[in-house]
Amino acid sequence: MIYLQLFLVFFKIGLFSFGGGYTVLSLIQKDVVEEFCWITTGEFTEIVALSQVTPGPIAINSATYIGYKVTGNVFGSMFTTLGVVLPSFIVLALILMFLHRFKNSLVVERAFKALRPAVLGLILAAGLSLLKPENFVDTKSYIIFAGAMLLSLKWNVGIIPLIIGSGVLGAILY
């Protein structure tokens, strides 16, 4: 029963995850952490961090890790991963079937422009959902976070050097 429930939750998440991986994080947190309590906020933060440093899309990596964490086996990972990926395949297949008919439609163009603010809001919600006191161990973790934000915003340092630098600094300090 848990496998079907995991599949359906992640199918719903995959169905409504417009805009990429970071937009899906707030949806995952709402269902997996808050509604079903399958994992804690701290575990979710660790899964997000691990999903960012491993190759592949963050939504798929997160789904895979959560499926394994909840069930303790590979089958949980398979059901969550399939659940989050399947809606995209279905939608793409439908789009390809009708692409030539509607490719110059003003309505379609405007619909995609209207989705942009919603995607931005979902990305912002995902970032803000991780800014919780339980995600910071002590003053050193606040300093690492503040330093990464400063480097990113003021000097446009890329995400990969920030992840590597934060990881190295964390390993040294802890």
Short mmCIF file of N, CA and C in Angstrom, two decimals:
data_model
loop_
_atom_site.label_atom_id
_atom_site.label_comp_id
_atom_site.label_asym_id
_atom_site.label_seq_id
_atom_site.Cartn_x
_atom_site.Cartn_y
_atom_site.Cartn_z
N MET A 1 0.82 -1.20 0.00
CA MET A 1 0.00 0.00 0.00
C MET A 1 0.87 1.27 0.00
N ILE A 2 1.98 1.24 0.75
CA ILE A 2 2.85 2.41 0.83
C ILE A 2 3.44 2.73 -0.55
N TYR A 3 3.70 1.70 -1.35
CA TYR A 3 4.27 1.92 -2.68
C TYR A 3 3.29 2.67 -3.58
N LEU A 4 2.04 2.29 -3.54
CA LEU A 4 1.02 2.98 -4.33
C LEU A 4 0.85 4.41 -3.84
N GLN A 5 0.86 4.59 -2.54
CA GLN A 5 0.71 5.93 -1.97
C GLN A 5 1.90 6.81 -2.37
N LEU A 6 3.11 6.28 -2.29
CA LEU A 6 4.30 7.03 -2.72
C LEU A 6 4.20 7.38 -4.20
N PHE A 7 3.81 6.39 -5.03
CA PHE A 7 3.67 6.65 -6.46
C PHE A 7 2.67 7.78 -6.72
N LEU A 8 1.50 7.71 -6.09
CA LEU A 8 0.46 8.72 -6.34
C LEU A 8 0.88 10.10 -5.86
N VAL A 9 1.53 10.18 -4.70
CA VAL A 9 2.00 11.48 -4.20
C VAL A 9 3.01 12.07 -5.16
N PHE A 10 3.97 11.28 -5.61
CA PHE A 10 5.00 11.81 -6.50
C PHE A 10 4.48 11.99 -7.93
N PHE A 11 3.47 11.25 -8.33
CA PHE A 11 2.83 11.50 -9.62
C PHE A 11 2.17 12.88 -9.60
N LYS A 12 1.47 13.18 -8.51
CA LYS A 12 0.84 14.50 -8.36
C LYS A 12 1.91 15.60 -8.36
N ILE A 13 2.99 15.37 -7.65
CA ILE A 13 4.09 16.35 -7.61
C ILE A 13 4.66 16.54 -9.01
N GLY A 14 4.90 15.46 -9.72
CA GLY A 14 5.43 15.55 -11.08
C GLY A 14 4.47 16.24 -12.04
N LEU A 15 3.18 16.06 -11.80
CA LEU A 15 2.16 16.66 -12.66
C LEU A 15 2.10 18.18 -12.51
N PHE A 16 2.40 18.68 -11.31
CA PHE A 16 2.28 20.11 -11.04
C PHE A 16 3.63 20.80 -10.85
N SER A 17 4.69 20.21 -11.33
CA SER A 17 6.02 20.80 -11.13
C SER A 17 6.49 21.52 -12.39
N PHE A 18 5.87 22.64 -12.69
CA PHE A 18 6.31 23.46 -13.81
C PHE A 18 7.51 24.28 -13.38
N GLY A 19 8.51 24.36 -14.24
CA GLY A 19 9.62 25.26 -13.98
C GLY A 19 10.88 24.61 -13.47
N GLY A 20 10.92 23.32 -13.35
CA GLY A 20 12.16 22.67 -12.95
C GLY A 20 12.18 22.16 -11.53
N GLY A 21 13.34 21.67 -11.15
CA GLY A 21 13.51 20.97 -9.89
C GLY A 21 13.25 21.79 -8.64
N TYR A 22 13.71 23.02 -8.63
CA TYR A 22 13.57 23.81 -7.41
C TYR A 22 12.12 24.18 -7.12
N THR A 23 11.31 24.24 -8.15
CA THR A 23 9.89 24.54 -7.93
C THR A 23 9.19 23.37 -7.26
N VAL A 24 9.71 22.18 -7.45
CA VAL A 24 9.07 20.99 -6.91
C VAL A 24 9.37 20.79 -5.42
N LEU A 25 10.42 21.43 -4.92
CA LEU A 25 10.81 21.21 -3.52
C LEU A 25 9.72 21.59 -2.53
N SER A 26 9.05 22.70 -2.76
CA SER A 26 8.00 23.09 -1.83
C SER A 26 6.83 22.12 -1.87
N LEU A 27 6.55 21.56 -3.05
CA LEU A 27 5.49 20.56 -3.17
C LEU A 27 5.87 19.27 -2.44
N ILE A 28 7.12 18.85 -2.59
CA ILE A 28 7.59 17.65 -1.91
C ILE A 28 7.53 17.86 -0.40
N GLN A 29 8.01 19.02 0.06
CA GLN A 29 8.01 19.27 1.50
C GLN A 29 6.59 19.26 2.07
N LYS A 30 5.66 19.87 1.35
CA LYS A 30 4.28 19.93 1.83
C LYS A 30 3.70 18.53 2.02
N ASP A 31 3.89 17.68 1.02
CA ASP A 31 3.30 16.34 1.08
C ASP A 31 4.10 15.38 1.96
N VAL A 32 5.40 15.30 1.73
CA VAL A 32 6.23 14.28 2.36
C VAL A 32 6.55 14.60 3.82
N VAL A 33 6.83 15.88 4.10
CA VAL A 33 7.21 16.27 5.46
C VAL A 33 5.99 16.66 6.30
N GLU A 34 5.15 17.53 5.75
CA GLU A 34 4.06 18.09 6.55
C GLU A 34 2.80 17.23 6.57
N GLU A 35 2.37 16.72 5.42
CA GLU A 35 1.11 15.98 5.38
C GLU A 35 1.26 14.53 5.84
N PHE A 36 2.20 13.79 5.24
CA PHE A 36 2.32 12.37 5.56
C PHE A 36 3.36 12.08 6.65
N CYS A 37 4.22 13.07 6.96
CA CYS A 37 5.26 12.92 8.00
C CYS A 37 6.14 11.70 7.75
N TRP A 38 6.46 11.44 6.49
CA TRP A 38 7.33 10.31 6.17
C TRP A 38 8.77 10.59 6.57
N ILE A 39 9.18 11.88 6.48
CA ILE A 39 10.52 12.28 6.90
C ILE A 39 10.41 13.59 7.67
N THR A 40 11.47 13.92 8.40
CA THR A 40 11.49 15.16 9.17
C THR A 40 12.02 16.30 8.30
N THR A 41 11.88 17.52 8.81
CA THR A 41 12.41 18.68 8.10
C THR A 41 13.93 18.58 7.94
N GLY A 42 14.60 18.11 8.98
CA GLY A 42 16.05 17.94 8.91
C GLY A 42 16.46 16.92 7.86
N GLU A 43 15.74 15.80 7.80
CA GLU A 43 16.02 14.79 6.78
C GLU A 43 15.75 15.33 5.38
N PHE A 44 14.69 16.13 5.25
CA PHE A 44 14.37 16.73 3.95
C PHE A 44 15.50 17.65 3.51
N THR A 45 16.02 18.44 4.44
CA THR A 45 17.13 19.35 4.11
C THR A 45 18.35 18.56 3.66
N GLU A 46 18.64 17.47 4.36
CA GLU A 46 19.78 16.62 3.96
C GLU A 46 19.56 16.01 2.58
N ILE A 47 18.34 15.58 2.30
CA ILE A 47 18.03 15.00 1.00
C ILE A 47 18.18 16.04 -0.10
N VAL A 48 17.72 17.26 0.15
CA VAL A 48 17.87 18.33 -0.84
C VAL A 48 19.35 18.61 -1.10
N ALA A 49 20.14 18.70 -0.03
CA ALA A 49 21.57 18.96 -0.19
C ALA A 49 22.24 17.83 -0.98
N LEU A 50 21.92 16.60 -0.65
CA LEU A 50 22.50 15.46 -1.35
C LEU A 50 22.04 15.43 -2.81
N SER A 51 20.79 15.80 -3.05
CA SER A 51 20.25 15.82 -4.41
C SER A 51 20.93 16.88 -5.27
N GLN A 52 21.41 17.95 -4.64
CA GLN A 52 22.06 19.01 -5.39
C GLN A 52 23.48 18.64 -5.81
N VAL A 53 24.15 17.85 -5.00
CA VAL A 53 25.55 17.54 -5.31
C VAL A 53 25.71 16.24 -6.10
N THR A 54 24.62 15.49 -6.30
CA THR A 54 24.71 14.29 -7.13
C THR A 54 24.22 14.60 -8.54
N PRO A 55 24.77 13.93 -9.52
CA PRO A 55 24.35 14.21 -10.90
C PRO A 55 22.87 13.89 -11.13
N GLY A 56 22.24 14.70 -11.93
CA GLY A 56 20.85 14.46 -12.28
C GLY A 56 19.93 15.54 -11.75
N PRO A 57 18.69 15.53 -12.23
CA PRO A 57 17.72 16.54 -11.80
C PRO A 57 17.38 16.40 -10.32
N ILE A 58 17.25 17.53 -9.65
CA ILE A 58 17.01 17.53 -8.21
C ILE A 58 15.68 16.88 -7.85
N ALA A 59 14.66 17.02 -8.68
CA ALA A 59 13.36 16.42 -8.39
C ALA A 59 13.45 14.90 -8.42
N ILE A 60 14.15 14.37 -9.40
CA ILE A 60 14.28 12.92 -9.51
C ILE A 60 15.17 12.38 -8.39
N ASN A 61 16.28 13.05 -8.13
CA ASN A 61 17.17 12.61 -7.05
C ASN A 61 16.44 12.62 -5.71
N SER A 62 15.70 13.70 -5.44
CA SER A 62 14.96 13.80 -4.18
C SER A 62 13.92 12.69 -4.07
N ALA A 63 13.18 12.46 -5.14
CA ALA A 63 12.17 11.41 -5.14
C ALA A 63 12.80 10.05 -4.87
N THR A 64 13.92 9.79 -5.51
CA THR A 64 14.61 8.51 -5.34
C THR A 64 15.05 8.32 -3.89
N TYR A 65 15.69 9.34 -3.32
CA TYR A 65 16.16 9.25 -1.93
C TYR A 65 15.00 9.10 -0.96
N ILE A 66 13.94 9.85 -1.18
CA ILE A 66 12.79 9.79 -0.27
C ILE A 66 12.13 8.42 -0.35
N GLY A 67 11.99 7.88 -1.56
CA GLY A 67 11.40 6.54 -1.70
C GLY A 67 12.20 5.50 -0.95
N TYR A 68 13.51 5.61 -1.02
CA TYR A 68 14.35 4.65 -0.29
C TYR A 68 14.26 4.89 1.22
N LYS A 69 14.26 6.14 1.62
CA LYS A 69 14.20 6.48 3.05
C LYS A 69 12.90 5.98 3.68
N VAL A 70 11.80 6.14 2.97
CA VAL A 70 10.49 5.76 3.51
C VAL A 70 10.33 4.25 3.58
N THR A 71 10.75 3.54 2.52
CA THR A 71 10.51 2.09 2.47
C THR A 71 11.72 1.26 2.90
N GLY A 72 12.91 1.83 2.81
CA GLY A 72 14.11 1.08 3.17
C GLY A 72 14.57 0.13 2.08
N ASN A 73 14.01 0.27 0.87
CA ASN A 73 14.45 -0.60 -0.22
C ASN A 73 14.34 0.11 -1.57
N VAL A 74 14.88 -0.55 -2.57
CA VAL A 74 14.95 0.01 -3.92
C VAL A 74 13.56 0.15 -4.55
N PHE A 75 12.63 -0.69 -4.17
CA PHE A 75 11.29 -0.62 -4.76
C PHE A 75 10.62 0.73 -4.43
N GLY A 76 10.83 1.24 -3.24
CA GLY A 76 10.31 2.55 -2.89
C GLY A 76 10.89 3.62 -3.78
N SER A 77 12.19 3.52 -4.05
CA SER A 77 12.86 4.47 -4.96
C SER A 77 12.29 4.38 -6.36
N MET A 78 12.04 3.16 -6.81
CA MET A 78 11.51 2.98 -8.17
C MET A 78 10.11 3.59 -8.30
N PHE A 79 9.27 3.39 -7.30
CA PHE A 79 7.90 3.91 -7.37
C PHE A 79 7.87 5.44 -7.31
N THR A 80 8.69 6.04 -6.45
CA THR A 80 8.70 7.50 -6.36
C THR A 80 9.31 8.12 -7.61
N THR A 81 10.37 7.52 -8.11
CA THR A 81 11.01 8.04 -9.32
C THR A 81 10.08 7.93 -10.52
N LEU A 82 9.44 6.79 -10.67
CA LEU A 82 8.48 6.62 -11.76
C LEU A 82 7.32 7.61 -11.61
N GLY A 83 6.86 7.80 -10.39
CA GLY A 83 5.76 8.72 -10.15
C GLY A 83 6.09 10.15 -10.53
N VAL A 84 7.30 10.61 -10.23
CA VAL A 84 7.64 11.99 -10.52
C VAL A 84 7.99 12.21 -12.00
N VAL A 85 8.42 11.15 -12.69
CA VAL A 85 8.84 11.28 -14.09
C VAL A 85 7.69 11.04 -15.07
N LEU A 86 6.80 10.14 -14.74
CA LEU A 86 5.74 9.73 -15.67
C LEU A 86 4.87 10.88 -16.18
N PRO A 87 4.46 11.83 -15.34
CA PRO A 87 3.64 12.94 -15.87
C PRO A 87 4.33 13.72 -16.98
N SER A 88 5.63 13.92 -16.86
CA SER A 88 6.36 14.64 -17.91
C SER A 88 6.31 13.90 -19.23
N PHE A 89 6.48 12.60 -19.18
CA PHE A 89 6.41 11.81 -20.41
C PHE A 89 5.02 11.88 -21.03
N ILE A 90 4.00 11.80 -20.20
CA ILE A 90 2.62 11.86 -20.70
C ILE A 90 2.34 13.22 -21.33
N VAL A 91 2.72 14.28 -20.64
CA VAL A 91 2.48 15.64 -21.15
C VAL A 91 3.26 15.87 -22.44
N LEU A 92 4.52 15.44 -22.48
CA LEU A 92 5.32 15.61 -23.70
C LEU A 92 4.72 14.84 -24.87
N ALA A 93 4.24 13.64 -24.61
CA ALA A 93 3.61 12.86 -25.68
C ALA A 93 2.37 13.58 -26.22
N LEU A 94 1.57 14.15 -25.32
CA LEU A 94 0.38 14.89 -25.75
C LEU A 94 0.76 16.16 -26.51
N ILE A 95 1.77 16.86 -26.03
CA ILE A 95 2.21 18.08 -26.70
C ILE A 95 2.71 17.75 -28.11
N LEU A 96 3.49 16.72 -28.24
CA LEU A 96 4.01 16.34 -29.55
C LEU A 96 2.89 15.97 -30.52
N MET A 97 1.83 15.38 -29.99
CA MET A 97 0.71 15.00 -30.85
C MET A 97 0.01 16.23 -31.43
N PHE A 98 -0.02 17.33 -30.67
CA PHE A 98 -0.77 18.51 -31.10
C PHE A 98 0.13 19.71 -31.43
N LEU A 99 1.42 19.53 -31.42
CA LEU A 99 2.35 20.64 -31.60
C LEU A 99 2.15 21.39 -32.92
N HIS A 100 2.06 20.68 -33.98
CA HIS A 100 1.95 21.34 -35.29
C HIS A 100 0.65 22.13 -35.43
N ARG A 101 -0.38 21.70 -34.78
CA ARG A 101 -1.67 22.37 -34.89
C ARG A 101 -1.68 23.70 -34.13
N PHE A 102 -0.99 23.76 -32.97
CA PHE A 102 -1.09 24.94 -32.11
C PHE A 102 0.22 25.71 -31.94
N LYS A 103 1.25 25.41 -32.72
CA LYS A 103 2.56 26.02 -32.48
C LYS A 103 2.57 27.54 -32.67
N ASN A 104 1.70 28.10 -33.46
CA ASN A 104 1.66 29.54 -33.66
C ASN A 104 0.49 30.21 -32.94
N SER A 105 -0.09 29.53 -31.98
CA SER A 105 -1.25 30.05 -31.28
C SER A 105 -0.87 31.12 -30.27
N LEU A 106 -1.54 32.25 -30.33
CA LEU A 106 -1.32 33.35 -29.38
C LEU A 106 -1.75 32.95 -27.98
N VAL A 107 -2.79 32.16 -27.87
CA VAL A 107 -3.28 31.70 -26.56
C VAL A 107 -2.22 30.84 -25.86
N VAL A 108 -1.60 29.94 -26.59
CA VAL A 108 -0.57 29.07 -26.02
C VAL A 108 0.63 29.91 -25.58
N GLU A 109 1.03 30.85 -26.42
CA GLU A 109 2.15 31.72 -26.09
C GLU A 109 1.86 32.52 -24.81
N ARG A 110 0.67 33.07 -24.70
CA ARG A 110 0.30 33.84 -23.51
C ARG A 110 0.19 32.96 -22.26
N ALA A 111 -0.26 31.74 -22.44
CA ALA A 111 -0.37 30.81 -21.29
C ALA A 111 1.02 30.55 -20.70
N PHE A 112 2.01 30.34 -21.55
CA PHE A 112 3.37 30.10 -21.04
C PHE A 112 3.95 31.36 -20.38
N LYS A 113 3.63 32.53 -20.92
CA LYS A 113 4.08 33.76 -20.27
C LYS A 113 3.42 33.94 -18.91
N ALA A 114 2.17 33.52 -18.78
CA ALA A 114 1.46 33.64 -17.51
C ALA A 114 2.02 32.69 -16.46
N LEU A 115 2.62 31.59 -16.87
CA LEU A 115 3.19 30.63 -15.92
C LEU A 115 4.48 31.13 -15.28
N ARG A 116 5.18 32.04 -15.90
CA ARG A 116 6.48 32.50 -15.38
C ARG A 116 6.41 33.03 -13.96
N PRO A 117 5.46 33.92 -13.60
CA PRO A 117 5.41 34.39 -12.20
C PRO A 117 5.12 33.25 -11.21
N ALA A 118 4.32 32.29 -11.62
CA ALA A 118 4.02 31.16 -10.74
C ALA A 118 5.28 30.33 -10.49
N VAL A 119 6.07 30.13 -11.52
CA VAL A 119 7.32 29.38 -11.38
C VAL A 119 8.27 30.13 -10.45
N LEU A 120 8.38 31.43 -10.62
CA LEU A 120 9.24 32.24 -9.74
C LEU A 120 8.78 32.13 -8.29
N GLY A 121 7.48 32.16 -8.08
CA GLY A 121 6.94 32.03 -6.73
C GLY A 121 7.24 30.67 -6.11
N LEU A 122 7.16 29.62 -6.90
CA LEU A 122 7.48 28.28 -6.39
C LEU A 122 8.96 28.14 -6.04
N ILE A 123 9.84 28.73 -6.85
CA ILE A 123 11.27 28.70 -6.55
C ILE A 123 11.55 29.46 -5.27
N LEU A 124 10.94 30.63 -5.12
CA LEU A 124 11.12 31.42 -3.90
C LEU A 124 10.59 30.67 -2.68
N ALA A 125 9.45 30.02 -2.81
CA ALA A 125 8.88 29.25 -1.70
C ALA A 125 9.80 28.10 -1.31
N ALA A 126 10.42 27.46 -2.30
CA ALA A 126 11.34 26.36 -2.00
C ALA A 126 12.54 26.87 -1.22
N GLY A 127 13.09 27.98 -1.63
CA GLY A 127 14.23 28.55 -0.90
C GLY A 127 13.87 28.97 0.50
N LEU A 128 12.74 29.63 0.66
CA LEU A 128 12.32 30.09 1.99
C LEU A 128 11.96 28.94 2.91
N SER A 129 11.46 27.84 2.34
CA SER A 129 11.08 26.69 3.17
C SER A 129 12.29 26.05 3.84
N LEU A 130 13.47 26.25 3.27
CA LEU A 130 14.68 25.67 3.86
C LEU A 130 15.33 26.59 4.89
N LEU A 131 14.87 27.82 4.99
CA LEU A 131 15.44 28.76 5.96
C LEU A 131 14.75 28.63 7.31
N LYS A 132 14.97 27.50 7.95
CA LYS A 132 14.37 27.23 9.26
C LYS A 132 15.49 27.01 10.26
N PRO A 133 15.26 27.39 11.51
CA PRO A 133 16.32 27.25 12.52
C PRO A 133 16.86 25.84 12.66
N GLU A 134 16.02 24.81 12.49
CA GLU A 134 16.51 23.44 12.64
C GLU A 134 17.48 23.02 11.55
N ASN A 135 17.57 23.82 10.46
CA ASN A 135 18.50 23.53 9.39
C ASN A 135 19.88 24.15 9.62
N PHE A 136 20.02 24.90 10.69
CA PHE A 136 21.29 25.51 11.03
C PHE A 136 21.76 24.92 12.35
N VAL A 137 22.94 24.32 12.33
CA VAL A 137 23.45 23.61 13.51
C VAL A 137 23.90 24.57 14.58
N ASP A 138 24.67 25.58 14.18
CA ASP A 138 25.22 26.54 15.13
C ASP A 138 25.62 27.81 14.37
N THR A 139 26.39 28.66 15.03
CA THR A 139 26.79 29.93 14.43
C THR A 139 27.63 29.71 13.17
N LYS A 140 28.46 28.67 13.16
CA LYS A 140 29.30 28.40 11.99
C LYS A 140 28.44 28.13 10.74
N SER A 141 27.34 27.42 10.92
CA SER A 141 26.49 27.13 9.77
C SER A 141 25.81 28.40 9.24
N TYR A 142 25.46 29.32 10.14
CA TYR A 142 24.93 30.62 9.71
C TYR A 142 25.98 31.41 8.93
N ILE A 143 27.22 31.34 9.37
CA ILE A 143 28.31 32.06 8.71
C ILE A 143 28.56 31.48 7.31
N ILE A 144 28.54 30.15 7.19
CA ILE A 144 28.72 29.53 5.87
C ILE A 144 27.59 29.95 4.94
N PHE A 145 26.36 29.93 5.45
CA PHE A 145 25.20 30.34 4.64
C PHE A 145 25.33 31.80 4.20
N ALA A 146 25.65 32.69 5.16
CA ALA A 146 25.77 34.11 4.84
C ALA A 146 26.90 34.36 3.84
N GLY A 147 28.00 33.66 4.01
CA GLY A 147 29.11 33.81 3.07
C GLY A 147 28.74 33.36 1.67
N ALA A 148 28.03 32.23 1.57
CA ALA A 148 27.61 31.74 0.26
C ALA A 148 26.63 32.72 -0.40
N MET A 149 25.70 33.26 0.39
CA MET A 149 24.75 34.24 -0.15
C MET A 149 25.48 35.49 -0.65
N LEU A 150 26.42 35.98 0.15
CA LEU A 150 27.17 37.17 -0.22
C LEU A 150 27.97 36.94 -1.50
N LEU A 151 28.66 35.80 -1.57
CA LEU A 151 29.43 35.49 -2.78
C LEU A 151 28.53 35.36 -4.00
N SER A 152 27.36 34.81 -3.81
CA SER A 152 26.43 34.62 -4.92
C SER A 152 25.83 35.94 -5.38
N LEU A 153 25.34 36.73 -4.44
CA LEU A 153 24.61 37.95 -4.80
C LEU A 153 25.52 39.11 -5.19
N LYS A 154 26.62 39.27 -4.48
CA LYS A 154 27.49 40.43 -4.73
C LYS A 154 28.48 40.18 -5.87
N TRP A 155 29.06 38.97 -5.91
CA TRP A 155 30.10 38.70 -6.90
C TRP A 155 29.70 37.64 -7.92
N ASN A 156 28.44 37.24 -7.94
CA ASN A 156 27.93 36.28 -8.93
C ASN A 156 28.74 34.99 -9.03
N VAL A 157 29.20 34.48 -7.89
CA VAL A 157 29.90 33.20 -7.88
C VAL A 157 28.88 32.11 -8.21
N GLY A 158 29.25 31.19 -9.06
CA GLY A 158 28.35 30.14 -9.51
C GLY A 158 28.00 29.14 -8.41
N ILE A 159 26.97 28.38 -8.65
CA ILE A 159 26.45 27.44 -7.66
C ILE A 159 27.42 26.30 -7.38
N ILE A 160 28.11 25.81 -8.40
CA ILE A 160 29.02 24.67 -8.20
C ILE A 160 30.19 25.06 -7.28
N PRO A 161 30.88 26.18 -7.53
CA PRO A 161 31.93 26.56 -6.57
C PRO A 161 31.38 26.82 -5.16
N LEU A 162 30.16 27.35 -5.07
CA LEU A 162 29.58 27.58 -3.74
C LEU A 162 29.30 26.26 -3.01
N ILE A 163 28.78 25.27 -3.73
CA ILE A 163 28.50 23.97 -3.11
C ILE A 163 29.81 23.31 -2.67
N ILE A 164 30.79 23.31 -3.56
CA ILE A 164 32.08 22.69 -3.22
C ILE A 164 32.74 23.43 -2.06
N GLY A 165 32.77 24.77 -2.16
CA GLY A 165 33.39 25.57 -1.09
C GLY A 165 32.69 25.39 0.25
N SER A 166 31.37 25.39 0.23
CA SER A 166 30.61 25.20 1.48
C SER A 166 30.85 23.81 2.05
N GLY A 167 30.92 22.82 1.17
CA GLY A 167 31.18 21.45 1.63
C GLY A 167 32.56 21.31 2.25
N VAL A 168 33.57 21.88 1.59
CA VAL A 168 34.93 21.83 2.12
C VAL A 168 35.02 22.58 3.44
N LEU A 169 34.45 23.76 3.49
CA LEU A 169 34.46 24.56 4.73
C LEU A 169 33.72 23.83 5.84
N GLY A 170 32.58 23.23 5.51
CA GLY A 170 31.84 22.44 6.50
C GLY A 170 32.64 21.26 7.01
N ALA A 171 33.35 20.57 6.11
CA ALA A 171 34.18 19.42 6.52
C ALA A 171 35.32 19.88 7.44
N ILE A 172 35.89 21.03 7.14
CA ILE A 172 36.97 21.55 7.98
C ILE A 172 36.45 21.96 9.36
N LEU A 173 35.34 22.68 9.37
CA LEU A 173 34.81 23.20 10.64
C LEU A 173 34.15 22.13 11.49
N TYR A 174 33.63 21.09 10.86
CA TYR A 174 32.91 20.08 11.63
C TYR A 174 33.65 18.75 11.61
#
